[in-house]
Amino acid sequence: GDSVTQMEGPVTLSEEACLTINCTYTATGYPSLFWYVQYPGEGLQLLLKATKADDKGSNKGFEATYRKETTSFHLEKGSVQVSDSAVYFCALSDSTSGSRLTFGEGTQLTVNP
Amino acid sequence: GAVVSQHPSWVICKSGTSVKIECRSLDFQATTMFWYRQFPKQSLMLMATSNEGSKATYEQGVEKDKFLINHASLTLSTLTVTSAHPEDSSFYICSAREGGGPTDTQYFGPGTRLTVL
């Protein structure tokens, strides 16, 4: 079945540091890939997505590239801010699983001033 | 962007009572809505998928008689936790999707925190 594996957290960075959160996946079909962010006490917000190989999703300074050869969708940001502190979820949607979302375990990011 | 609301945002109830949670898509018609449960510091667990006008599809291990889902219109789905017990205390999140394909984005509500005393 489909699965998503994220790097273990928590991740703690200083403001303006570079961020990479690794995400790899297994899927039987041709999935779409997503990054969602969850701020404390809130639901999930879509951060970015990519629907086919070599697509790059980007939003709010974050970006991720759909790498089919390495089955990866790593999240990157060049300079994090305190307001980026949240839990980040990598997810995939695959037509062979009824287009449901399969989530990774989430990575807690804390950015200190 | 697409907005999904949930009501209430939090609820405290006594053991044995039933609680209804509403999920609405405010600016689009959702052919499919999803209900998730999230435990502290954990990922989301899909409970059920509902399509407008048809019965919900429950994930394995989710009691359909305990978690009643109704998707009566293209903008509203409800989850009723019947005869709630303390172990049902959790953060319940809904999502809504306008299309039916894997490239279509799910938009999430802000969640409802249920505490059963």
Coordinates of N, CA and C in Angstrom, one line a residue:
Chain A
G1 N 0.8 -1.2 0.0 CA 0.0 0.0 0.0 C 0.9 1.2 0.0
D2 N 0.2 2.4 -0.1 CA 0.9 3.7 -0.1 C 1.4 4.0 1.3
S3 N 2.5 4.7 1.3 CA 3.1 5.1 2.6 C 3.9 6.4 2.4
V4 N 4.1 7.1 3.4 CA 4.9 8.4 3.4 C 5.8 8.3 4.6
T5 N 7.0 8.6 4.4 CA 8.0 8.6 5.6 C 8.7 10.0 5.6
Q6 N 8.5 10.6 6.8 CA 9.2 11.9 7.0 C 10.3 11.7 8.0
M7 N 11.2 12.7 7.9 CA 12.4 12.7 8.8 C 11.8 12.9 10.3
E8 N 12.5 12.2 11.2 CA 12.0 12.3 12.6 C 12.3 13.7 13.1
G9 N 11.4 14.2 13.9 CA 11.6 15.4 14.6 C 11.9 15.2 16.1
P10 N 11.7 16.2 16.9 CA 11.5 17.6 16.4 C 12.8 18.3 15.9
V11 N 12.5 19.3 15.1 CA 13.6 20.1 14.5 C 13.6 21.4 15.1
T12 N 14.8 21.9 15.6 CA 14.9 23.2 16.2 C 16.0 24.0 15.5
L13 N 15.6 25.2 15.0 CA 16.5 26.0 14.3 C 16.5 27.4 14.8
S14 N 17.5 28.1 14.5 CA 17.6 29.6 14.8 C 17.0 30.3 13.6
E15 N 16.5 31.5 13.9 CA 15.9 32.3 12.8 C 16.9 32.5 11.7
E16 N 16.5 32.5 10.5 CA 17.3 32.7 9.3 C 18.1 31.5 8.9
A17 N 18.0 30.4 9.6 CA 18.7 29.2 9.2 C 17.9 28.5 8.0
C18 N 18.6 27.6 7.4 CA 18.1 26.9 6.3 C 17.3 25.7 6.8
L19 N 16.2 25.3 6.1 CA 15.4 24.2 6.6 C 15.3 23.2 5.4
T20 N 15.5 21.9 5.8 CA 15.1 20.8 4.9 C 14.4 19.8 5.8
I21 N 13.2 19.4 5.4 CA 12.5 18.3 6.0 C 12.3 17.2 4.9
N22 N 12.9 16.1 5.2 CA 12.9 15.0 4.2 C 11.6 14.3 4.1
C23 N 11.2 13.9 2.9 CA 10.0 13.1 2.8 C 10.2 12.1 1.6
T24 N 9.9 10.9 1.8 CA 10.0 9.9 0.8 C 8.7 9.1 0.8
Y25 N 8.3 8.5 -0.3 CA 7.0 7.9 -0.4 C 7.1 6.6 -1.2
T26 N 6.1 5.7 -1.0 CA 5.9 4.6 -1.9 C 4.5 4.6 -2.3
A27 N 4.3 4.3 -3.6 CA 2.9 4.4 -4.1 C 2.8 3.4 -5.3
T28 N 1.6 2.9 -5.5 CA 1.4 1.9 -6.5 C 1.1 2.6 -7.9
G29 N 0.6 3.8 -7.8 CA 0.2 4.5 -9.0 C 1.1 5.7 -9.2
Y30 N 0.5 6.8 -9.7 CA 1.3 8.0 -10.0 C 0.6 9.1 -9.1
P31 N 1.2 9.2 -7.9 CA 0.6 10.1 -6.9 C 0.8 11.6 -7.1
S32 N -0.1 12.3 -6.5 CA 0.1 13.8 -6.3 C 0.7 13.9 -4.9
L33 N 1.6 14.9 -4.7 CA 2.3 15.1 -3.4 C 2.0 16.4 -2.8
F34 N 1.9 16.5 -1.5 CA 1.4 17.7 -0.8 C 2.3 17.9 0.5
W35 N 2.4 19.1 0.8 CA 2.9 19.5 2.1 C 1.8 20.3 2.8
Y36 N 1.4 19.9 4.0 CA 0.5 20.6 4.8 C 1.2 21.1 6.1
V37 N 0.7 22.2 6.6 CA 1.3 22.8 7.9 C 0.1 22.9 8.9
Q38 N 0.5 22.6 10.1 CA -0.5 22.7 11.2 C 0.1 23.5 12.3
Y39 N -0.6 24.7 12.6 CA -0.2 25.5 13.7 C -0.9 25.0 14.9
P40 N -0.3 25.3 16.1 CA -0.9 24.8 17.4 C -2.4 25.0 17.5
G41 N -3.1 24.0 17.8 CA -4.6 24.1 18.0 C -5.4 24.3 16.8
E42 N -4.8 24.2 15.6 CA -5.6 24.4 14.4 C -5.6 23.2 13.5
G43 N -6.4 23.3 12.4 CA -6.4 22.3 11.4 C -5.2 22.4 10.5
L44 N -5.3 21.7 9.4 CA -4.2 21.7 8.5 C -4.4 22.7 7.4
Q45 N -3.3 23.3 7.0 CA -3.4 24.3 5.8 C -2.5 23.7 4.7
L46 N -3.0 23.8 3.5 CA -2.1 23.4 2.4 C -1.0 24.4 2.2
L47 N 0.2 23.9 2.2 CA 1.4 24.7 2.0 C 1.8 24.8 0.5
L48 N 1.9 23.6 -0.1 CA 2.2 23.5 -1.5 C 1.9 22.1 -2.0
K49 N 1.9 21.9 -3.3 CA 1.6 20.6 -3.9 C 2.3 20.5 -5.3
A50 N 2.5 19.2 -5.7 CA 3.0 18.9 -7.0 C 2.3 17.7 -7.5
T51 N 1.9 17.7 -8.8 CA 1.0 16.7 -9.3 C 1.7 15.7 -10.3
K52 N 2.9 16.1 -10.7 CA 3.7 15.1 -11.6 C 5.2 15.3 -11.4
A53 N 5.9 14.3 -11.9 CA 7.3 14.3 -11.7 C 8.0 15.6 -12.2
D54 N 9.0 16.0 -11.5 CA 9.8 17.2 -11.8 C 9.0 18.6 -11.5
D55 N 7.8 18.5 -11.1 CA 7.0 19.7 -10.7 C 7.7 20.2 -9.5
K56 N 7.7 21.5 -9.4 CA 8.1 22.2 -8.1 C 7.0 23.0 -7.6
G57 N 6.6 22.7 -6.3 CA 5.6 23.5 -5.6 C 6.3 24.5 -4.8
S58 N 5.7 25.7 -4.7 CA 6.3 26.7 -3.8 C 5.2 27.6 -3.3
N59 N 5.5 28.1 -2.0 CA 4.6 29.0 -1.4 C 5.3 29.6 -0.1
K60 N 5.2 30.9 0.1 CA 5.7 31.5 1.3 C 7.1 31.2 1.6
G61 N 7.9 31.1 0.5 CA 9.3 30.9 0.6 C 9.7 29.4 0.7
F62 N 8.7 28.5 0.9 CA 8.9 27.1 0.9 C 8.9 26.5 -0.5
E63 N 9.6 25.5 -0.7 CA 9.5 24.8 -2.0 C 9.8 23.3 -1.8
A64 N 9.3 22.6 -2.8 CA 9.6 21.1 -2.8 C 9.5 20.6 -4.2
T65 N 10.3 19.7 -4.6 CA 10.3 19.2 -6.0 C 10.0 17.8 -6.0
Y66 N 9.1 17.4 -6.9 CA 8.6 16.0 -7.0 C 9.7 15.2 -7.8
R67 N 10.4 14.4 -7.1 CA 11.5 13.6 -7.6 C 11.1 12.1 -7.7
K68 N 10.7 11.7 -8.9 CA 10.2 10.3 -9.1 C 11.4 9.3 -9.0
E69 N 12.6 9.7 -9.4 CA 13.7 8.7 -9.4 C 14.1 8.4 -8.0
T70 N 13.9 9.3 -7.1 CA 14.3 9.0 -5.7 C 13.0 8.9 -4.8
T71 N 11.9 9.0 -5.4 CA 10.6 8.9 -4.7 C 10.6 9.9 -3.5
S72 N 11.0 11.1 -3.8 CA 11.1 12.1 -2.7 C 10.4 13.4 -3.0
F73 N 10.1 14.1 -1.9 CA 9.4 15.4 -2.0 C 9.9 16.2 -0.8
H74 N 11.1 16.5 -0.7 CA 11.7 17.2 0.4 C 11.3 18.7 0.5
L75 N 10.9 19.1 1.7 CA 10.5 20.5 1.9 C 11.7 21.4 2.2
E76 N 11.9 22.5 1.6 CA 13.1 23.4 1.9 C 12.6 24.8 2.0
K77 N 13.4 25.6 2.8 CA 13.2 27.0 2.9 C 14.6 27.6 3.2
G78 N 14.9 28.6 2.6 CA 16.3 29.2 2.7 C 16.5 30.0 4.0
S79 N 15.4 30.5 4.6 CA 15.6 31.4 5.8 C 14.3 31.3 6.6
V80 N 14.3 30.5 7.7 CA 13.1 30.4 8.4 C 12.9 31.5 9.4
Q81 N 11.6 31.7 9.7 CA 11.2 32.7 10.7 C 10.6 32.1 11.9
V82 N 10.5 32.8 13.0 CA 9.8 32.3 14.2 C 8.4 31.8 13.9
S83 N 7.7 32.6 13.0 CA 6.3 32.3 12.6 C 6.2 31.0 11.8
D84 N 7.3 30.4 11.4 CA 7.2 29.1 10.7 C 7.1 27.9 11.7
S85 N 7.2 28.2 12.9 CA 7.1 27.1 13.9 C 5.8 26.5 13.8
A86 N 5.8 25.2 13.6 CA 4.5 24.4 13.3 C 4.9 23.0 13.1
V87 N 3.8 22.2 12.9 CA 4.1 20.8 12.5 C 3.8 20.7 11.0
Y88 N 4.7 20.0 10.3 CA 4.6 19.9 8.8 C 4.4 18.5 8.4
F89 N 3.4 18.3 7.6 CA 3.0 16.9 7.2 C 3.2 16.8 5.7
C90 N 3.9 15.7 5.3 CA 4.0 15.4 3.9 C 2.8 14.4 3.6
A91 N 2.2 14.4 2.4 CA 1.1 13.5 2.1 C 1.1 13.2 0.6
L92 N 0.5 12.1 0.3 CA 0.3 11.8 -1.1 C -1.2 11.4 -1.3
S93 N -1.6 11.6 -2.6 CA -2.9 11.2 -3.0 C -2.8 10.3 -4.3
D94 N -3.3 9.2 -4.3 CA -3.1 8.2 -5.4 C -4.4 7.7 -5.8
S95 N -4.6 7.7 -7.1 CA -5.9 7.3 -7.7 C -6.2 5.8 -7.4
T96 N -5.2 5.0 -7.2 CA -5.4 3.6 -6.9 C -5.9 3.3 -5.5
S97 N -5.8 4.4 -4.6 CA -6.3 4.2 -3.2 C -7.5 5.1 -3.0
G98 N -8.2 5.4 -4.1 CA -9.5 6.2 -4.0 C -9.2 7.6 -3.8
S99 N -8.0 8.1 -4.2 CA -7.7 9.5 -4.1 C -7.7 10.0 -2.6
R100 N -7.6 9.1 -1.7 CA -7.5 9.5 -0.3 C -6.0 10.0 0.0
L101 N -5.9 10.8 1.0 CA -4.6 11.3 1.4 C -4.0 10.3 2.4
T102 N -2.7 10.0 2.1 CA -1.9 9.2 3.0 C -0.9 10.2 3.6
F103 N -0.8 10.3 4.9 CA 0.0 11.3 5.6 C 1.3 10.6 6.2
G104 N 2.3 11.4 6.2 CA 3.5 11.1 7.0 C 3.2 11.4 8.5
E105 N 4.2 11.1 9.3 CA 3.9 11.2 10.8 C 4.0 12.6 11.3
G106 N 4.5 13.5 10.4 CA 4.6 14.9 10.8 C 5.9 15.2 11.4
T107 N 6.4 16.5 11.2 CA 7.7 16.9 11.8 C 7.4 18.2 12.5
Q108 N 7.7 18.3 13.8 CA 7.6 19.5 14.6 C 8.8 20.4 14.3
L109 N 8.5 21.6 13.9 CA 9.6 22.6 13.7 C 9.4 23.7 14.7
T110 N 10.5 24.0 15.4 CA 10.6 25.1 16.3 C 11.7 26.1 15.8
V111 N 11.3 27.3 15.6 CA 12.3 28.3 15.2 C 12.5 29.3 16.4
N112 N 13.7 29.4 16.8 CA 14.0 30.3 18.0 C 14.6 31.7 17.4
P113 N 14.2 32.7 18.2 CA 14.7 34.1 17.7 C 16.2 34.2 17.9
Chain B
G1 N -8.8 31.7 -1.3 CA -8.8 30.2 -1.4 C -10.0 29.6 -0.7
A2 N -10.0 28.2 -0.9 CA -11.2 27.5 -0.4 C -11.2 27.5 1.1
V3 N -12.3 27.6 1.7 CA -12.4 27.7 3.2 C -13.4 26.6 3.6
V4 N -13.0 25.9 4.7 CA -13.8 24.9 5.3 C -13.9 25.3 6.8
S5 N -15.2 25.3 7.3 CA -15.4 25.7 8.7 C -15.9 24.4 9.4
Q6 N -15.6 24.5 10.7 CA -16.2 23.4 11.6 C -16.8 24.1 12.8
H7 N -17.9 23.4 13.3 CA -18.5 24.0 14.4 C -19.1 22.8 15.3
P8 N -18.8 22.8 16.6 CA -18.1 23.9 17.3 C -16.6 23.7 17.2
S9 N -15.8 24.6 17.7 CA -14.4 24.5 17.7 C -13.9 23.6 18.9
W10 N -14.7 23.7 20.0 CA -14.4 22.8 21.1 C -15.8 22.4 21.8
V11 N -15.8 21.3 22.4 CA -17.0 20.9 23.1 C -16.6 20.0 24.3
I12 N -17.3 20.1 25.4 CA -17.1 19.3 26.6 C -18.4 18.7 26.9
C13 N -18.5 17.4 27.0 CA -19.8 16.7 27.3 C -19.6 15.6 28.3
K14 N -20.7 15.2 28.8 CA -20.7 14.1 29.8 C -20.7 12.8 29.1
S15 N -20.2 11.8 29.8 CA -20.1 10.4 29.2 C -21.6 9.9 29.0
G16 N -21.8 9.3 27.8 CA -23.1 8.8 27.5 C -23.9 9.7 26.6
T17 N -23.5 10.9 26.5 CA -24.3 11.9 25.6 C -23.7 11.8 24.2
S18 N -24.5 12.4 23.3 CA -24.1 12.4 21.9 C -23.7 13.9 21.5
V19 N -22.7 13.9 20.6 CA -22.2 15.2 20.2 C -22.2 15.3 18.7
K20 N -22.7 16.4 18.1 CA -22.7 16.5 16.7 C -21.7 17.6 16.3
I21 N -20.9 17.3 15.3 CA -19.9 18.3 14.8 C -20.2 18.6 13.3
E22 N -20.3 19.8 12.9 CA -20.6 20.2 11.6 C -19.3 20.6 10.8
C23 N -19.3 20.3 9.5 CA -18.2 20.7 8.6 C -18.9 21.3 7.4
R24 N -18.5 22.5 7.1 CA -19.0 23.2 5.9 C -18.0 23.7 5.0
S25 N -18.2 23.5 3.7 CA -17.4 24.2 2.7 C -18.0 25.5 2.3
L26 N -17.3 26.6 2.6 CA -18.0 27.9 2.5 C -18.0 28.5 1.1
D27 N -17.1 28.2 0.2 CA -17.0 28.9 -1.1 C -16.9 27.9 -2.2
F28 N -17.2 26.6 -2.0 CA -17.1 25.7 -3.0 C -18.0 24.5 -2.7
Q29 N -18.4 23.7 -3.7 CA -19.2 22.6 -3.5 C -18.3 21.3 -3.3
A30 N -18.4 20.6 -2.2 CA -17.6 19.5 -1.9 C -18.3 18.2 -2.3
T31 N -17.8 17.6 -3.3 CA -18.4 16.3 -3.7 C -18.0 15.2 -2.6
T32 N -16.8 15.4 -2.0 CA -16.4 14.4 -1.0 C -15.9 15.2 0.2
M33 N -16.2 14.6 1.3 CA -15.7 15.1 2.6 C -15.1 14.0 3.4
F34 N -14.1 14.3 4.2 CA -13.4 13.3 5.0 C -13.4 13.7 6.4
W35 N -13.4 12.7 7.3 CA -13.3 12.9 8.7 C -12.1 12.2 9.3
Y36 N -11.3 13.0 10.0 CA -10.1 12.5 10.6 C -10.1 12.6 12.1
R37 N -9.3 11.9 12.7 CA -9.1 12.0 14.2 C -7.6 12.1 14.4
Q38 N -7.3 13.0 15.3 CA -5.8 13.2 15.6 C -5.6 13.2 17.1
F39 N -4.7 12.3 17.5 CA -4.3 12.2 18.9 C -3.1 13.2 19.1
P40 N -2.8 13.6 20.3 CA -1.7 14.5 20.6 C -0.4 14.1 20.0
K41 N 0.3 15.0 19.3 CA 1.6 14.7 18.7 C 1.6 13.6 17.7
Q42 N 0.5 13.3 17.1 CA 0.4 12.2 16.1 C -0.2 12.7 14.8
S43 N -0.1 11.9 13.8 CA -0.6 12.2 12.5 C -2.1 12.1 12.5
L44 N -2.7 12.4 11.4 CA -4.2 12.3 11.2 C -4.5 10.8 10.9
M45 N -5.6 10.3 11.5 CA -6.1 9.0 11.2 C -7.4 9.2 10.4
L46 N -7.5 8.7 9.2 CA -8.8 8.8 8.5 C -9.8 7.9 9.1
M47 N -11.0 8.5 9.4 CA -12.1 7.7 10.0 C -13.0 7.3 8.9
A48 N -13.4 8.2 8.0 CA -14.4 7.8 7.0 C -14.4 8.9 5.9
T49 N -14.9 8.4 4.8 CA -15.1 9.2 3.6 C -16.5 9.3 3.2
S50 N -17.0 10.5 3.0 CA -18.4 10.6 2.6 C -18.6 11.4 1.3
N51 N -19.5 10.9 0.5 CA -19.9 11.5 -0.7 C -21.4 12.0 -0.6
E52 N -21.6 13.2 -1.1 CA -22.9 13.8 -1.0 C -24.0 12.8 -1.5
G53 N -25.0 12.6 -0.6 CA -26.1 11.8 -1.0 C -26.0 10.3 -0.9
S54 N -24.8 9.9 -0.4 CA -24.6 8.4 -0.3 C -24.0 8.1 1.1
K55 N -24.0 6.8 1.4 CA -23.5 6.4 2.7 C -22.0 6.6 2.8
A56 N -21.6 6.9 4.0 CA -20.1 7.1 4.2 C -19.4 5.7 4.2
T57 N -18.2 5.8 3.8 CA -17.3 4.6 3.8 C -16.3 4.7 4.9
Y58 N -16.4 3.8 5.8 CA -15.6 3.8 7.1 C -14.4 3.0 6.9
E59 N -13.3 3.5 7.6 CA -12.1 2.8 7.6 C -12.2 1.6 8.6
Q60 N -11.3 0.7 8.3 CA -11.3 -0.5 9.2 C -11.1 -0.1 10.6
G61 N -11.9 -0.7 11.5 CA -11.7 -0.4 12.9 C -12.5 0.7 13.4
V62 N -13.2 1.5 12.6 CA -14.0 2.6 13.0 C -15.5 2.1 13.1
E63 N -16.1 2.3 14.2 CA -17.4 1.8 14.4 C -18.4 2.8 13.8
K64 N -19.1 2.3 12.7 CA -20.0 3.2 12.0 C -21.3 3.5 12.8
D65 N -21.6 2.7 13.8 CA -22.8 3.0 14.6 C -22.5 4.0 15.7
K66 N -21.2 4.2 16.0 CA -20.8 5.1 17.0 C -20.5 6.5 16.4
F67 N -19.9 6.5 15.2 CA -19.5 7.7 14.5 C -20.4 7.8 13.3
L68 N -21.6 8.5 13.5 CA -22.5 8.6 12.4 C -22.2 9.8 11.5
I69 N -22.1 9.6 10.3 CA -21.8 10.6 9.3 C -22.9 10.8 8.3
N70 N -23.2 12.1 8.1 CA -24.3 12.5 7.2 C -23.7 13.5 6.3
H71 N -23.9 13.3 5.0 CA -23.4 14.3 4.0 C -24.6 14.7 3.1
A72 N -25.5 15.5 3.7 CA -26.8 15.8 3.1 C -26.7 16.8 2.0
S73 N -25.7 17.6 1.9 CA -25.6 18.5 0.8 C -24.2 18.7 0.4
L74 N -24.0 19.4 -0.7 CA -22.6 19.6 -1.2 C -21.8 20.5 -0.4
T75 N -22.4 21.1 0.6 CA -21.6 22.0 1.5 C -21.6 21.7 2.9
L76 N -22.2 20.6 3.3 CA -22.4 20.2 4.7 C -22.2 18.8 5.0
S77 N -21.4 18.4 5.9 CA -21.3 17.1 6.4 C -21.3 17.1 7.9
T78 N -21.9 16.2 8.6 CA -21.9 16.1 10.0 C -21.4 14.8 10.6
L79 N -20.7 14.9 11.7 CA -20.2 13.7 12.4 C -20.9 13.7 13.8
T80 N -21.6 12.7 14.1 CA -22.2 12.6 15.4 C -21.5 11.4 16.2
V81 N -20.9 11.8 17.3 CA -20.3 10.8 18.2 C -21.4 10.4 19.2
T82 N -21.9 9.2 19.0 CA -23.0 8.7 19.9 C -22.5 8.1 21.1
S83 N -23.2 8.3 22.2 CA -22.9 7.7 23.5 C -21.4 7.8 23.8
A84 N -21.0 9.1 23.8 CA -19.5 9.4 23.9 C -19.0 8.9 25.3
H85 N -17.7 8.4 25.2 CA -17.0 8.0 26.4 C -15.7 8.7 26.4
P86 N -15.0 8.7 27.6 CA -13.7 9.5 27.7 C -12.7 9.1 26.6
E87 N -12.7 7.8 26.2 CA -11.7 7.4 25.2 C -12.0 8.0 23.8
D88 N -13.2 8.6 23.6 CA -13.5 9.3 22.4 C -13.0 10.7 22.4
S89 N -12.5 11.2 23.5 CA -11.9 12.5 23.5 C -10.7 12.6 22.5
S90 N -10.8 13.6 21.7 CA -9.8 13.7 20.6 C -10.0 15.0 19.9
F91 N -9.1 15.2 18.9 CA -9.2 16.4 18.0 C -9.8 15.8 16.7
Y92 N -11.0 16.3 16.3 CA -11.6 15.8 15.1 C -11.5 16.9 14.0
I93 N -11.0 16.4 12.8 CA -10.8 17.4 11.7 C -11.5 16.9 10.5
C94 N -12.2 17.8 9.8 CA -12.8 17.4 8.6 C -12.0 18.0 7.4
S95 N -12.2 17.5 6.2 CA -11.7 18.1 5.0 C -12.7 18.0 3.9
A96 N -12.6 18.8 2.9 CA -13.5 18.8 1.8 C -12.7 18.9 0.5
R97 N -13.2 18.2 -0.5 CA -12.6 18.2 -1.8 C -13.6 18.5 -2.9
E98 N -13.3 19.4 -3.8 CA -14.2 19.8 -4.8 C -14.3 18.7 -5.9
G99 N -13.2 18.3 -6.4 CA -13.2 17.3 -7.4 C -13.1 15.9 -6.9
G100 N -12.9 14.9 -7.8 CA -12.8 13.5 -7.3 C -11.5 12.8 -7.6
G101 N -10.5 13.6 -8.1 CA -9.3 13.0 -8.6 C -8.1 13.2 -7.6
P102 N -7.0 12.5 -7.8 CA -5.9 12.5 -6.9 C -5.2 13.9 -6.9
T103 N -5.4 14.7 -8.0 CA -4.7 16.0 -8.0 C -5.5 17.0 -7.3
D104 N -6.7 16.7 -7.0 CA -7.6 17.7 -6.3 C -7.2 17.9 -4.9
T105 N -7.2 19.1 -4.4 CA -6.7 19.4 -3.1 C -7.8 19.2 -2.1
Q106 N -7.4 18.6 -0.9 CA -8.3 18.6 0.2 C -8.0 19.8 1.1
Y107 N -9.1 20.5 1.4 CA -9.0 21.7 2.3 C -9.6 21.3 3.6
F108 N -8.8 21.7 4.7 CA -9.1 21.2 6.0 C -9.8 22.3 6.8
G109 N -10.7 21.8 7.7 CA -11.3 22.7 8.7 C -10.4 22.9 9.8
P110 N -10.7 23.8 10.7 CA -9.8 24.1 11.9 C -9.8 23.1 13.0
G111 N -10.7 22.1 12.9 CA -10.7 21.1 13.9 C -11.7 21.4 15.0
T112 N -12.1 20.3 15.7 CA -13.0 20.4 16.9 C -12.4 19.5 18.0
R113 N -12.2 20.1 19.1 CA -11.6 19.4 20.2 C -12.7 18.9 21.1
L114 N -12.9 17.6 21.2 CA -13.9 17.0 22.0 C -13.3 16.4 23.3
T115 N -13.9 16.8 24.4 CA -13.5 16.3 25.7 C -14.7 15.7 26.3
V116 N -14.6 14.4 26.6 CA -15.7 13.7 27.3 C -15.3 13.4 28.7
L117 N -16.2 13.9 29.6 CA -15.9 13.7 31.1 C -16.4 12.4 31.6

